[in-house]
Amino acid sequence: MTSQPPADPATYRWRRGGFLAAELVDDPVLVADSWLVVDGSVLAMERHRRRFLAGVAEVVGDVSAAEAALTVAAGLVPHLGRWSPRLDLTAAGLQLRVRPAPAAHHSTIVLTAEDDPRTFPLRKGPDLVALGQLQRNVIDQLGAGAEAIVTDRQGRVAEGAFSALLWWRGDALCAPQATRLPSVTAAVITDLARHDGVELRTLQARPDELAGAEVWLVNALRGIRPVRAWLDGPEVAVPTRATAWQARLESLRRPWVLSDEARPRAQ
């Protein structure tokens, strides 16, 4: 018998090889990763695992606890409903949040950020607070579902505050040639495009150079969101590809399996 998922987020800290229910420590986040779980299934969980462990290796070297925590976390996320677990490494150790996923937005409005707050753009975690503030400012201005677009010091597009940026120029799929977080969802889309024989381009581009393109923001939580308007920016194309590509991503979800040996023990 499967129980109904709890209504509220649950939080845990890693202790003695398992997770204990506990309040989170308000320390700076050194490494983080999060993903979407839909009725127990995840898109490209192995890619999320590799990205998180690479960040942990960069910070502390030993990844054994982080690897075990990722496995045990699977047993703490309900197998019914939509969930957005997030695993953090802080100076105090590993901590897990099991959160209901927020409501989906199937398109977005964007605004170019006035500055780039990122200090560790290649590692998810250290910049989440600064990017979160950037995002809140945009939502206050444009409403829920809007997102900030970060540009580098040369004014070239890099990524959204919490999403990767992709766009279509004709039949070519384009990505920014700028320092940005390695996106799991963008990597899956790129693999699908490569399999289809789609031309892939990595370009240095200012926002105005995306005029007339079909522009996407993509991330694990919301998949593909086409940009329907860019405030004080380029006029983007009406999306024609996003729905079909989102369906392809959904078809690639697989169960987040937890082996019997790794099931969390009561503590």
mmCIF file of C-alpha atoms in Angstrom:
data_model
loop_
_atom_site.group_PDB
_atom_site.id
_atom_site.type_symbol
_atom_site.label_atom_id
_atom_site.label_comp_id
_atom_site.label_asym_id
_atom_site.label_seq_id
_atom_site.Cartn_x
_atom_site.Cartn_y
_atom_site.Cartn_z
ATOM 1 C CA MET A 1 0.000 0.000 0.000
ATOM 2 C CA THR A 2 1.404 3.417 -0.995
ATOM 3 C CA SER A 3 0.772 6.261 1.416
ATOM 4 C CA GLN A 4 -0.173 9.751 0.272
ATOM 5 C CA PRO A 5 2.735 12.221 0.186
ATOM 6 C CA PRO A 6 2.960 14.724 3.027
ATOM 7 C CA ALA A 7 1.753 18.247 2.305
ATOM 8 C CA ASP A 8 4.745 20.061 3.758
ATOM 9 C CA PRO A 9 8.454 19.978 2.924
ATOM 10 C CA ALA A 10 10.636 17.652 4.980
ATOM 11 C CA THR A 11 14.244 18.419 5.881
ATOM 12 C CA TYR A 12 17.070 16.102 6.889
ATOM 13 C CA ARG A 13 20.729 16.213 7.873
ATOM 14 C CA TRP A 14 23.264 13.463 7.176
ATOM 15 C CA ARG A 15 24.561 11.743 10.297
ATOM 16 C CA ARG A 16 26.340 8.396 10.747
ATOM 17 C CA GLY A 17 25.532 7.098 7.283
ATOM 18 C CA GLY A 18 21.848 8.086 7.248
ATOM 19 C CA PHE A 19 19.495 11.053 7.157
ATOM 20 C CA LEU A 20 17.951 12.363 10.377
ATOM 21 C CA ALA A 21 14.912 14.641 10.325
ATOM 22 C CA ALA A 22 16.298 17.994 11.434
ATOM 23 C CA GLU A 23 16.224 21.721 10.881
ATOM 24 C CA LEU A 24 18.512 22.919 8.118
ATOM 25 C CA VAL A 25 21.728 24.720 8.978
ATOM 26 C CA ASP A 26 21.811 28.288 7.691
ATOM 27 C CA ASP A 27 25.363 28.041 6.348
ATOM 28 C CA PRO A 28 26.583 29.111 2.913
ATOM 29 C CA VAL A 29 25.900 26.375 0.362
ATOM 30 C CA LEU A 30 29.097 25.002 -1.184
ATOM 31 C CA VAL A 31 27.491 22.555 -3.631
ATOM 32 C CA ALA A 32 23.852 21.898 -4.479
ATOM 33 C CA ASP A 33 21.734 19.932 -6.878
ATOM 34 C CA SER A 34 18.006 19.536 -7.364
ATOM 35 C CA TRP A 35 15.767 17.632 -9.733
ATOM 36 C CA LEU A 36 12.120 16.876 -10.431
ATOM 37 C CA VAL A 37 10.537 13.610 -9.294
ATOM 38 C CA VAL A 38 7.184 12.790 -10.909
ATOM 39 C CA ASP A 39 5.472 9.723 -9.434
ATOM 40 C CA GLY A 40 8.881 8.277 -8.598
ATOM 41 C CA SER A 41 10.518 8.977 -11.967
ATOM 42 C CA VAL A 42 13.387 11.324 -12.820
ATOM 43 C CA LEU A 43 14.951 12.618 -16.024
ATOM 44 C CA ALA A 44 18.692 11.884 -16.276
ATOM 45 C CA MET A 45 19.295 11.210 -12.587
ATOM 46 C CA GLU A 46 22.761 9.865 -13.354
ATOM 47 C CA ARG A 47 23.741 13.224 -14.824
ATOM 48 C CA HIS A 48 22.545 15.010 -11.674
ATOM 49 C CA ARG A 49 24.534 12.551 -9.566
ATOM 50 C CA ARG A 50 27.720 13.141 -11.569
ATOM 51 C CA ARG A 51 27.343 16.922 -11.420
ATOM 52 C CA PHE A 52 26.822 16.951 -7.665
ATOM 53 C CA LEU A 53 29.706 14.592 -6.981
ATOM 54 C CA ALA A 54 32.018 16.629 -9.225
ATOM 55 C CA GLY A 55 31.223 19.711 -7.147
ATOM 56 C CA VAL A 56 31.800 17.846 -3.885
ATOM 57 C CA ALA A 57 35.115 16.509 -5.189
ATOM 58 C CA GLU A 58 36.178 20.050 -6.058
ATOM 59 C CA VAL A 59 35.375 21.323 -2.560
ATOM 60 C CA VAL A 60 36.272 18.485 -0.178
ATOM 61 C CA GLY A 61 37.798 15.718 -2.290
ATOM 62 C CA ASP A 62 36.114 12.689 -0.693
ATOM 63 C CA VAL A 63 32.726 11.967 -2.289
ATOM 64 C CA SER A 64 31.821 8.755 -0.435
ATOM 65 C CA ALA A 65 29.322 10.384 1.953
ATOM 66 C CA ALA A 66 27.750 12.407 -0.853
ATOM 67 C CA GLU A 67 27.387 9.308 -3.000
ATOM 68 C CA ALA A 68 25.717 7.405 -0.162
ATOM 69 C CA ALA A 69 23.430 10.363 0.589
ATOM 70 C CA LEU A 70 22.223 10.486 -3.011
ATOM 71 C CA THR A 71 21.285 6.821 -2.829
ATOM 72 C CA VAL A 72 19.520 7.055 0.516
ATOM 73 C CA ALA A 73 17.642 10.193 -0.577
ATOM 74 C CA ALA A 74 15.671 8.093 -3.055
ATOM 75 C CA GLY A 75 13.886 6.393 -0.161
ATOM 76 C CA LEU A 76 12.815 9.694 1.388
ATOM 77 C CA VAL A 77 11.019 11.137 -1.640
ATOM 78 C CA PRO A 78 7.362 10.020 -2.002
ATOM 79 C CA HIS A 79 6.539 7.962 -5.078
ATOM 80 C CA LEU A 80 3.279 9.801 -5.646
ATOM 81 C CA GLY A 81 3.019 13.373 -6.871
ATOM 82 C CA ARG A 82 5.518 15.964 -8.056
ATOM 83 C CA TRP A 83 8.527 16.651 -5.834
ATOM 84 C CA SER A 84 11.646 18.776 -6.029
ATOM 85 C CA PRO A 85 14.322 17.329 -3.718
ATOM 86 C CA ARG A 86 17.459 19.399 -3.184
ATOM 87 C CA LEU A 87 20.723 18.104 -1.739
ATOM 88 C CA ASP A 88 23.236 20.601 -0.357
ATOM 89 C CA LEU A 89 26.762 20.420 0.932
ATOM 90 C CA THR A 90 27.570 23.102 3.505
ATOM 91 C CA ALA A 91 30.459 23.482 5.933
ATOM 92 C CA ALA A 92 28.227 21.687 8.475
ATOM 93 C CA GLY A 93 27.710 18.699 6.199
ATOM 94 C CA LEU A 94 25.064 17.320 3.859
ATOM 95 C CA GLN A 95 21.417 18.275 4.090
ATOM 96 C CA LEU A 96 18.337 17.285 2.109
ATOM 97 C CA ARG A 97 15.087 19.108 1.433
ATOM 98 C CA VAL A 98 12.126 17.143 0.102
ATOM 99 C CA ARG A 99 9.828 19.836 -1.278
ATOM 100 C CA PRO A 100 6.603 19.714 -3.267
ATOM 101 C CA ALA A 101 7.350 20.941 -6.779
ATOM 102 C CA PRO A 102 5.891 24.377 -7.511
ATOM 103 C CA ALA A 103 3.213 24.918 -10.117
ATOM 104 C CA ALA A 104 4.412 24.529 -13.681
ATOM 105 C CA HIS A 105 4.736 27.483 -16.043
ATOM 106 C CA HIS A 106 4.629 26.512 -19.706
ATOM 107 C CA SER A 107 6.147 29.744 -21.030
ATOM 108 C CA THR A 108 8.021 32.675 -19.574
ATOM 109 C CA ILE A 109 8.746 36.382 -19.830
ATOM 110 C CA VAL A 110 12.363 37.447 -19.379
ATOM 111 C CA LEU A 111 14.331 40.554 -18.575
ATOM 112 C CA THR A 112 18.071 41.108 -18.969
ATOM 113 C CA ALA A 113 19.681 41.521 -15.536
ATOM 114 C CA GLU A 114 21.584 44.710 -14.894
ATOM 115 C CA ASP A 115 24.603 42.858 -13.516
ATOM 116 C CA ASP A 116 26.067 39.383 -13.110
ATOM 117 C CA PRO A 117 26.057 38.295 -9.429
ATOM 118 C CA ARG A 118 27.751 34.934 -10.036
ATOM 119 C CA THR A 119 31.033 34.153 -8.293
ATOM 120 C CA PHE A 120 31.188 30.387 -9.017
ATOM 121 C CA PRO A 121 29.275 30.079 -12.298
ATOM 122 C CA LEU A 122 30.477 26.521 -12.999
ATOM 123 C CA ARG A 123 29.314 25.067 -9.666
ATOM 124 C CA LYS A 124 25.721 25.037 -8.498
ATOM 125 C CA GLY A 125 25.385 26.189 -4.917
ATOM 126 C CA PRO A 126 27.495 29.205 -3.923
ATOM 127 C CA ASP A 127 25.507 31.672 -6.046
ATOM 128 C CA LEU A 128 21.984 30.465 -5.257
ATOM 129 C CA VAL A 129 21.280 33.239 -2.743
ATOM 130 C CA ALA A 130 22.449 36.020 -5.061
ATOM 131 C CA LEU A 131 20.620 34.540 -8.044
ATOM 132 C CA GLY A 132 17.527 34.074 -5.909
ATOM 133 C CA GLN A 133 17.507 37.769 -5.059
ATOM 134 C CA LEU A 134 17.958 38.619 -8.728
ATOM 135 C CA GLN A 135 15.031 36.360 -9.537
ATOM 136 C CA ARG A 136 12.791 37.848 -6.850
ATOM 137 C CA ASN A 137 13.419 41.331 -8.237
ATOM 138 C CA VAL A 138 12.300 40.190 -11.700
ATOM 139 C CA ILE A 139 9.217 38.407 -10.352
ATOM 140 C CA ASP A 140 8.258 41.534 -8.394
ATOM 141 C CA GLN A 141 8.462 43.459 -11.656
ATOM 142 C CA LEU A 142 6.994 40.946 -14.133
ATOM 143 C CA GLY A 143 5.056 38.382 -12.097
ATOM 144 C CA ALA A 144 5.321 34.667 -11.303
ATOM 145 C CA GLY A 145 7.105 32.557 -13.890
ATOM 146 C CA ALA A 146 9.315 35.390 -15.161
ATOM 147 C CA GLU A 147 13.096 34.976 -15.127
ATOM 148 C CA ALA A 148 16.217 37.103 -15.293
ATOM 149 C CA ILE A 149 18.720 36.584 -18.109
ATOM 150 C CA VAL A 150 22.328 36.927 -16.977
ATOM 151 C CA THR A 151 24.902 38.382 -19.359
ATOM 152 C CA ASP A 152 28.673 38.348 -18.926
ATOM 153 C CA ARG A 153 30.937 41.386 -18.672
ATOM 154 C CA GLN A 154 31.014 41.640 -22.459
ATOM 155 C CA GLY A 155 27.213 41.785 -22.571
ATOM 156 C CA ARG A 156 26.837 38.297 -24.064
ATOM 157 C CA VAL A 157 23.960 36.063 -22.959
ATOM 158 C CA ALA A 158 25.023 33.333 -20.531
ATOM 159 C CA GLU A 159 21.978 31.759 -18.838
ATOM 160 C CA GLY A 160 18.826 32.424 -16.885
ATOM 161 C CA ALA A 161 18.956 32.936 -13.140
ATOM 162 C CA PHE A 162 17.835 29.325 -12.601
ATOM 163 C CA SER A 163 17.780 27.944 -16.155
ATOM 164 C CA ALA A 164 19.930 27.254 -19.166
ATOM 165 C CA LEU A 165 19.327 29.311 -22.292
ATOM 166 C CA LEU A 166 18.909 27.758 -25.743
ATOM 167 C CA TRP A 167 17.554 29.150 -28.983
ATOM 168 C CA TRP A 168 16.742 28.063 -32.519
ATOM 169 C CA ARG A 169 18.172 29.947 -35.485
ATOM 170 C CA GLY A 170 16.487 28.354 -38.468
ATOM 171 C CA ASP A 171 17.019 24.609 -38.040
ATOM 172 C CA ALA A 172 20.113 25.017 -35.858
ATOM 173 C CA LEU A 173 19.988 24.674 -32.064
ATOM 174 C CA CYS A 174 22.175 27.308 -30.403
ATOM 175 C CA ALA A 175 23.733 27.681 -26.961
ATOM 176 C CA PRO A 176 25.755 30.549 -25.457
ATOM 177 C CA GLN A 177 29.526 30.571 -25.728
ATOM 178 C CA ALA A 178 29.857 32.057 -22.265
ATOM 179 C CA THR A 179 30.696 30.775 -18.805
ATOM 180 C CA ARG A 180 27.596 29.056 -17.460
ATOM 181 C CA LEU A 181 26.445 26.199 -15.246
ATOM 182 C CA PRO A 182 26.549 22.757 -16.914
ATOM 183 C CA SER A 183 22.807 22.124 -17.302
ATOM 184 C CA VAL A 184 21.504 18.562 -17.115
ATOM 185 C CA THR A 185 18.356 19.379 -19.089
ATOM 186 C CA ALA A 186 20.239 21.284 -21.782
ATOM 187 C CA ALA A 187 22.642 18.352 -22.119
ATOM 188 C CA VAL A 188 19.757 15.913 -22.650
ATOM 189 C CA ILE A 189 18.207 18.200 -25.273
ATOM 190 C CA THR A 190 21.554 18.546 -27.022
ATOM 191 C CA ASP A 191 21.974 14.767 -27.086
ATOM 192 C CA LEU A 192 18.526 14.365 -28.646
ATOM 193 C CA ALA A 193 19.313 17.020 -31.228
ATOM 194 C CA ARG A 194 22.630 15.386 -32.061
ATOM 195 C CA HIS A 195 20.877 12.036 -32.493
ATOM 196 C CA ASP A 196 18.439 13.713 -34.903
ATOM 197 C CA GLY A 197 21.260 15.231 -36.951
ATOM 198 C CA VAL A 198 20.340 18.777 -35.899
ATOM 199 C CA GLU A 199 23.070 21.346 -36.451
ATOM 200 C CA LEU A 200 24.452 22.509 -33.069
ATOM 201 C CA ARG A 201 26.036 25.922 -32.650
ATOM 202 C CA THR A 202 27.760 27.555 -29.683
ATOM 203 C CA LEU A 203 27.702 31.306 -30.189
ATOM 204 C CA GLN A 204 28.762 34.529 -28.541
ATOM 205 C CA ALA A 205 25.583 36.582 -28.741
ATOM 206 C CA ARG A 206 24.186 39.735 -27.201
ATOM 207 C CA PRO A 207 20.470 39.769 -26.365
ATOM 208 C CA ASP A 208 19.608 41.776 -29.489
ATOM 209 C CA GLU A 209 21.193 39.082 -31.649
ATOM 210 C CA LEU A 210 18.465 36.642 -30.554
ATOM 211 C CA ALA A 211 15.809 38.688 -32.368
ATOM 212 C CA GLY A 212 13.584 36.436 -34.477
ATOM 213 C CA ALA A 213 14.787 33.235 -32.762
ATOM 214 C CA GLU A 214 12.677 30.727 -30.857
ATOM 215 C CA VAL A 215 14.173 31.087 -27.376
ATOM 216 C CA TRP A 216 13.923 28.512 -24.583
ATOM 217 C CA LEU A 217 14.736 28.475 -20.896
ATOM 218 C CA VAL A 218 15.295 24.908 -19.728
ATOM 219 C CA ASN A 219 15.842 23.320 -16.334
ATOM 220 C CA ALA A 220 15.093 20.149 -14.402
ATOM 221 C CA LEU A 221 12.109 21.577 -12.544
ATOM 222 C CA ARG A 222 10.126 22.945 -15.460
ATOM 223 C CA GLY A 223 11.625 21.316 -18.538
ATOM 224 C CA ILE A 224 11.343 23.577 -21.584
ATOM 225 C CA ARG A 225 9.738 26.989 -21.251
ATOM 226 C CA PRO A 226 9.622 29.017 -24.463
ATOM 227 C CA VAL A 227 10.177 32.738 -24.025
ATOM 228 C CA ARG A 228 7.046 34.543 -25.140
ATOM 229 C CA ALA A 229 8.397 38.048 -24.519
ATOM 230 C CA TRP A 230 11.714 39.710 -23.634
ATOM 231 C CA LEU A 231 11.062 42.977 -21.824
ATOM 232 C CA ASP A 232 13.197 45.808 -23.236
ATOM 233 C CA GLY A 233 14.919 43.153 -25.344
ATOM 234 C CA PRO A 234 14.668 41.421 -28.704
ATOM 235 C CA GLU A 235 11.401 40.409 -30.311
ATOM 236 C CA VAL A 236 11.479 36.616 -30.221
ATOM 237 C CA ALA A 237 9.675 34.171 -32.491
ATOM 238 C CA VAL A 238 6.412 32.446 -31.639
ATOM 239 C CA PRO A 239 7.453 28.975 -30.394
ATOM 240 C CA THR A 240 6.699 26.034 -32.666
ATOM 241 C CA ARG A 241 9.025 23.307 -31.347
ATOM 242 C CA ALA A 242 8.791 23.450 -27.555
ATOM 243 C CA THR A 243 5.716 21.270 -26.987
ATOM 244 C CA ALA A 244 7.035 18.336 -29.019
ATOM 245 C CA TRP A 245 10.479 18.518 -27.426
ATOM 246 C CA GLN A 246 8.988 18.682 -23.941
ATOM 247 C CA ALA A 247 7.066 15.484 -24.698
ATOM 248 C CA ARG A 248 10.337 13.851 -25.698
ATOM 249 C CA LEU A 249 11.893 14.806 -22.364
ATOM 250 C CA GLU A 250 8.922 13.390 -20.470
ATOM 251 C CA SER A 251 9.277 10.093 -22.354
ATOM 252 C CA LEU A 252 12.834 9.743 -21.016
ATOM 253 C CA ARG A 253 11.862 9.771 -17.332
ATOM 254 C CA ARG A 254 12.886 6.614 -15.500
ATOM 255 C CA PRO A 255 12.172 5.270 -11.990
ATOM 256 C CA TRP A 256 14.555 6.511 -9.319
ATOM 257 C CA VAL A 257 15.511 3.084 -8.054
ATOM 258 C CA LEU A 258 16.824 2.429 -4.562
ATOM 259 C CA SER A 259 18.522 -0.896 -3.920
ATOM 260 C CA ASP A 260 17.469 -2.936 -0.878
ATOM 261 C CA GLU A 261 20.955 -2.574 0.606
ATOM 262 C CA ALA A 262 20.760 1.216 0.479
ATOM 263 C CA ARG A 263 17.281 1.712 1.976
ATOM 264 C CA PRO A 264 17.405 4.291 4.777
ATOM 265 C CA ARG A 265 17.424 2.859 8.246
ATOM 266 C CA ALA A 266 15.367 4.318 11.071
ATOM 267 C CA GLN A 267 17.298 6.736 13.257
#
